[in-house]
XYZ file of C-alpha atoms in Angstrom:
351
model
C 3.541 23.970 62.881
C 1.816 26.854 61.164
C 1.896 27.042 57.333
C 4.698 29.175 55.907
C 6.345 30.272 52.681
C 10.107 30.305 52.269
C 11.883 31.799 49.249
C 15.633 31.245 48.915
C 17.437 34.270 47.508
C 19.757 33.464 44.573
C 23.002 35.154 45.631
C 26.305 33.317 45.123
C 28.443 33.541 48.278
C 32.200 32.966 48.501
C 33.371 32.937 52.124
C 36.846 32.522 53.540
C 40.267 34.057 54.085
C 42.049 35.525 51.058
C 38.978 35.103 48.862
C 39.490 38.533 47.265
C 41.870 36.674 44.944
C 38.739 35.306 43.231
C 37.462 38.775 42.335
C 38.632 38.797 38.714
C 37.276 35.340 37.824
C 33.952 36.168 39.497
C 33.589 39.435 37.595
C 34.345 37.556 34.393
C 31.844 34.823 35.331
C 29.135 37.484 35.615
C 29.903 38.606 32.059
C 31.152 42.003 33.183
C 33.764 43.562 30.922
C 33.743 47.105 32.347
C 33.128 47.222 36.111
C 32.667 50.503 37.940
C 34.268 50.174 41.394
C 32.394 51.871 44.238
C 33.584 52.969 47.678
C 33.241 55.727 50.236
C 35.814 58.546 50.211
C 37.415 56.959 53.286
C 37.968 53.687 51.433
C 39.274 55.172 48.194
C 42.588 53.344 48.600
C 40.760 50.029 48.831
C 38.804 50.889 45.681
C 42.029 51.687 43.847
C 43.515 48.351 44.904
C 40.348 46.619 43.693
C 40.498 48.374 40.327
C 44.135 47.378 40.003
C 43.211 43.752 40.655
C 40.593 43.951 37.928
C 42.994 45.468 35.392
C 41.295 45.879 32.028
C 37.961 44.813 33.545
C 37.771 48.079 35.541
C 35.837 50.979 34.014
C 36.810 53.443 36.727
C 36.206 54.360 40.364
C 33.410 56.289 42.034
C 34.319 56.917 45.674
C 31.505 59.174 46.877
C 29.198 56.584 48.479
C 27.485 58.082 51.522
C 25.401 56.973 54.468
C 21.649 56.486 53.840
C 22.176 56.440 50.033
C 21.341 60.064 49.132
C 19.624 60.298 45.758
C 21.881 63.143 44.608
C 24.965 60.938 45.130
C 23.333 58.167 43.105
C 22.643 60.622 40.306
C 26.336 61.575 40.194
C 27.280 57.901 40.157
C 24.883 57.280 37.278
C 26.704 59.888 35.223
C 29.937 58.010 35.909
C 28.300 54.725 34.819
C 27.309 56.323 31.528
C 30.617 58.119 31.021
C 32.662 54.957 31.531
C 30.306 52.628 29.688
C 30.114 50.362 32.747
C 28.268 47.075 32.338
C 28.591 45.959 35.971
C 29.272 47.123 39.515
C 31.866 46.090 42.113
C 31.109 47.585 45.538
C 33.743 47.272 48.254
C 33.049 48.527 51.760
C 30.117 48.669 54.150
C 26.422 49.380 53.884
C 26.824 52.821 52.323
C 28.747 51.448 49.356
C 26.468 48.441 49.000
C 23.467 50.767 49.030
C 24.898 52.866 46.216
C 25.486 49.743 44.130
C 21.895 48.703 44.696
C 20.603 52.151 43.750
C 22.513 51.934 40.466
C 21.214 48.414 39.846
C 17.645 49.575 40.447
C 18.036 52.135 37.678
C 20.057 49.995 35.252
C 19.652 46.315 36.237
C 23.440 45.948 35.960
C 24.984 42.908 37.694
C 26.637 43.557 41.070
C 29.486 41.970 42.963
C 29.864 43.088 46.578
C 32.910 42.751 48.829
C 31.771 43.606 52.382
C 34.278 45.009 54.866
C 31.819 45.461 57.761
C 28.992 43.426 59.291
C 26.180 45.462 57.672
C 24.507 42.483 55.969
C 22.694 44.534 53.332
C 24.627 42.720 50.617
C 22.331 39.723 51.199
C 19.051 41.593 50.722
C 16.824 42.811 47.873
C 16.114 45.907 49.988
C 17.213 49.450 49.199
C 16.838 52.492 51.437
C 17.267 55.909 49.800
C 17.218 59.408 51.277
C 15.909 62.565 49.658
C 14.755 65.825 51.256
C 15.255 64.503 54.769
C 13.122 61.380 54.312
C 14.385 57.834 53.995
C 12.212 55.415 52.053
C 12.752 51.719 51.478
C 11.769 49.373 48.702
C 12.133 45.688 47.957
C 13.019 44.684 44.396
C 14.857 41.602 43.042
C 16.871 43.898 40.759
C 18.862 45.269 43.703
C 19.959 41.872 45.059
C 23.693 41.414 44.304
C 24.563 38.457 42.115
C 27.773 37.578 43.983
C 29.143 38.397 47.436
C 32.783 37.750 48.324
C 33.398 37.592 52.061
C 37.107 37.876 52.780
C 37.665 37.730 56.539
C 41.087 39.339 56.164
C 39.413 42.575 55.026
C 37.698 42.904 58.415
C 40.879 42.599 60.477
C 41.465 46.330 60.159
C 37.870 47.248 61.013
C 38.098 49.681 63.955
C 36.922 48.317 67.280
C 34.094 50.852 67.645
C 32.818 50.229 64.127
C 33.047 46.465 64.659
C 30.798 46.798 67.704
C 28.050 48.919 66.171
C 28.172 47.124 62.822
C 27.727 43.799 64.590
C 24.801 45.095 66.648
C 23.236 46.412 63.451
C 23.465 42.884 62.036
C 21.905 41.399 65.173
C 18.967 43.785 64.744
C 18.177 42.187 61.390
C 17.893 38.756 62.967
C 15.948 39.937 66.023
C 13.212 41.440 63.860
C 13.165 38.385 61.607
C 12.178 36.268 64.611
C 8.909 38.181 65.067
C 8.310 39.238 61.451
C 4.825 38.815 60.017
C 6.125 36.405 57.355
C 8.663 34.571 59.528
C 9.322 30.902 58.886
C 11.237 28.080 60.621
C 14.196 28.212 58.213
C 14.819 31.884 58.936
C 14.234 31.282 62.661
C 17.182 28.873 62.647
C 19.413 31.302 60.760
C 18.398 34.201 62.995
C 19.157 32.460 66.263
C 22.461 31.114 64.951
C 23.421 34.546 63.577
C 22.697 36.289 66.875
C 24.633 33.649 68.800
C 27.649 33.866 66.478
C 27.857 37.642 66.839
C 27.157 37.624 70.578
C 30.124 35.344 71.207
C 32.481 36.912 68.666
C 31.985 40.669 69.112
C 33.465 40.832 72.622
C 36.430 38.803 71.383
C 37.020 41.135 68.430
C 36.938 44.112 70.806
C 39.520 42.501 73.085
C 41.715 41.213 70.264
C 40.885 42.882 66.928
C 43.268 40.654 64.931
C 41.719 37.391 66.182
C 41.011 35.648 62.863
C 38.686 33.061 64.408
C 36.569 35.717 66.107
C 36.475 37.822 62.951
C 35.414 34.751 60.936
C 32.635 34.014 63.404
C 31.442 37.626 63.315
C 31.369 37.762 59.513
C 29.571 34.407 59.413
C 26.977 35.748 61.847
C 26.553 38.928 59.822
C 25.976 36.876 56.668
C 23.221 34.865 58.371
C 21.612 38.007 59.783
C 21.689 39.611 56.335
C 19.854 36.629 54.855
C 17.212 37.064 57.558
C 16.709 40.722 56.703
C 16.405 39.916 53.006
C 13.985 37.032 53.432
C 11.241 38.405 55.704
C 9.696 41.748 56.552
C 10.751 44.508 58.921
C 8.935 45.968 61.907
C 9.126 48.783 64.472
C 12.875 48.702 65.037
C 13.751 49.298 61.388
C 10.957 51.861 60.974
C 12.399 53.906 63.835
C 15.965 53.620 62.565
C 14.972 54.593 59.031
C 13.017 57.553 60.412
C 15.853 58.786 62.620
C 18.520 58.258 59.976
C 16.594 60.028 57.246
C 15.411 62.950 59.362
C 18.568 63.682 61.364
C 21.330 61.968 59.366
C 22.303 59.945 62.421
C 24.996 57.304 61.904
C 23.269 54.169 60.662
C 24.838 51.367 62.704
C 24.984 53.427 65.896
C 21.276 54.208 65.612
C 20.487 50.490 65.343
C 22.661 49.767 68.373
C 20.811 52.322 70.502
C 17.250 51.507 69.413
C 17.467 47.693 69.398
C 16.993 46.909 73.113
C 14.169 49.457 73.423
C 12.317 48.058 70.394
C 12.834 44.549 71.785
C 11.297 45.616 75.103
C 8.335 47.165 73.272
C 7.599 43.880 71.471
C 8.468 41.265 74.088
C 4.961 40.690 75.425
C 3.490 40.312 71.939
C 6.334 38.078 70.709
C 7.363 35.866 73.657
C 8.721 33.003 71.527
C 10.958 35.386 69.572
C 12.122 37.013 72.804
C 12.974 33.595 74.190
C 15.047 32.739 71.142
C 16.915 36.049 71.366
C 17.628 35.536 75.047
C 18.854 31.996 74.422
C 21.156 33.130 71.616
C 22.602 35.816 73.891
C 22.901 33.512 76.882
C 20.731 35.956 78.830
C 17.630 35.695 80.971
C 15.908 38.672 79.330
C 16.160 39.532 75.639
C 16.021 43.323 75.938
C 18.437 43.488 78.861
C 20.725 41.016 77.116
C 20.911 43.204 74.016
C 21.627 46.336 76.033
C 24.237 44.544 78.140
C 25.967 43.302 74.987
C 26.017 46.864 73.621
C 27.470 48.095 76.900
C 30.057 45.306 76.952
C 31.396 46.124 73.475
C 31.415 49.885 74.058
C 28.584 50.816 71.699
C 26.627 54.031 72.275
C 23.558 53.640 74.478
C 21.718 56.898 73.792
C 20.514 58.886 70.796
C 21.828 62.002 72.482
C 25.421 60.836 72.281
C 25.180 60.128 68.537
C 23.924 63.602 67.626
C 20.164 63.775 68.092
C 18.548 66.655 69.971
C 15.510 66.462 72.244
C 13.601 68.737 69.851
C 13.646 65.930 67.302
C 11.623 63.478 69.363
C 8.138 64.769 68.528
C 8.770 65.038 64.740
C 10.287 61.542 64.822
C 7.221 60.144 66.598
C 4.939 61.703 63.991
C 6.999 60.315 61.133
C 7.233 56.853 62.714
C 3.454 56.722 63.090
C 2.940 57.712 59.445
C 2.843 54.709 57.101
C 4.086 52.359 59.838
C 5.593 48.944 59.193
C 3.686 45.908 60.466
C 4.571 45.166 64.095
C 3.530 42.387 66.507
C 2.639 44.923 69.213
C 0.182 47.664 68.153
C 1.826 51.046 67.671
C 0.563 53.577 70.206
C 1.813 57.149 69.861
C 2.370 57.710 73.574
C 4.336 54.478 73.890
C 6.471 55.268 70.829
C 7.245 58.676 72.349
C 8.230 56.998 75.611
C 10.446 54.540 73.715
C 12.263 57.357 71.901
C 12.632 59.436 75.051
C 14.179 56.488 76.875
C 16.453 55.791 73.902
C 17.401 59.455 73.748
C 18.571 59.425 77.355
C 20.014 55.890 77.255
C 17.723 54.623 80.003
C 17.917 51.002 81.086
C 15.357 48.766 79.392
C-alpha cells in the first residue's frame, strides 16, 4: 500500500427520520442565540417553518439564496446578518442555500447548522464556490465547514423526481473523482465506492416510488458519504468543467454534473483503471463511463448540455477557460481532447 494522509473532518452529523425535531437543541448546543435562517425563494415556506421551530432563537429569514453563490447575493445576506445581529446560521435546502451559509461563514466565522433537502453533499465539505462577473472560483477553508448537519429523510420525500435524479448524480460525481484524486486514500476509497453503490441502487427506486422511505434513506446516506469524499480529497477535470460551465453560462448545477460525468470518466479511464474498476463495480456495470451514462438515462436525467441551455458558441470559450488554471487530473489535459469532450457532451453522444 502506498503512503497516504487522511484527515477526518469535524462535522457533527445527525441522521434519521424526524430528526428536524432536534434543531432547537442543536442550535443551542452551538451557542447560537440569534440564528439567521437561509433558503432559496422557492423554499421560503420551509424557512418560515424552521424559524418558527427556533422561536426566540431565530434572528430572521433571508430567502434569496441562488445557484452558484453569486457574490452580490452574499453581500445582501451580510447586511441582513448585521441588521439582525445574527450570531449563527441555519441553512435549510440544497447546495445553493448551503453555499450561501458557507459564504457568510467565510466572512464572519459564524457557526453553521445545515439541514439538507437534496443530495448535493456540499454540507460535508470545507469547499466554497462563488460566482462573480461570469466566473466561478472555488476555495477550501476550514471556516466554511458546517459545525452540524441534520439529515432528516422525511424532508426528501417531497423532492421532485427530476431533481432527485440530477442531485443524486451530482453526489456520485463527488465520489467518482475522489477515487482518482491526487490525494486519495483507502478510507475515502471505501466511502466513495459505498456512496456510489448506495445511490446507484436507490435512485431508480426513488424515481419509481418517490415516497419509498427506505430508498430515500439509502439515497441520503449515499449522498452523505459522497459529500465526505468531496470534502476530504481534491477535485479534477470533471469539477473544473462543471465549475467553468456553471460560472460562464449559469447552467443548472446538478444537471451539468449529470451530463459531464460519464464523459469525464471516459477521458480518465485509461489513466485511472483502478478507480474505473471501482466505479463499475459500484454500479454493477462492465464499463464505468457507460454505466454512469446508463444510470443517468435510466433515471431520466439530461444527457446533453444543449438540453440544459448551453449554445454551441460557448464551447470554445469554455475550453479556453477550462485550460486556464486547470485542476490536477490523472490524464494530461489536451486542448483538442477537452474540446472533443465538450462537443460530445453538448450533443449527448454515447460515451
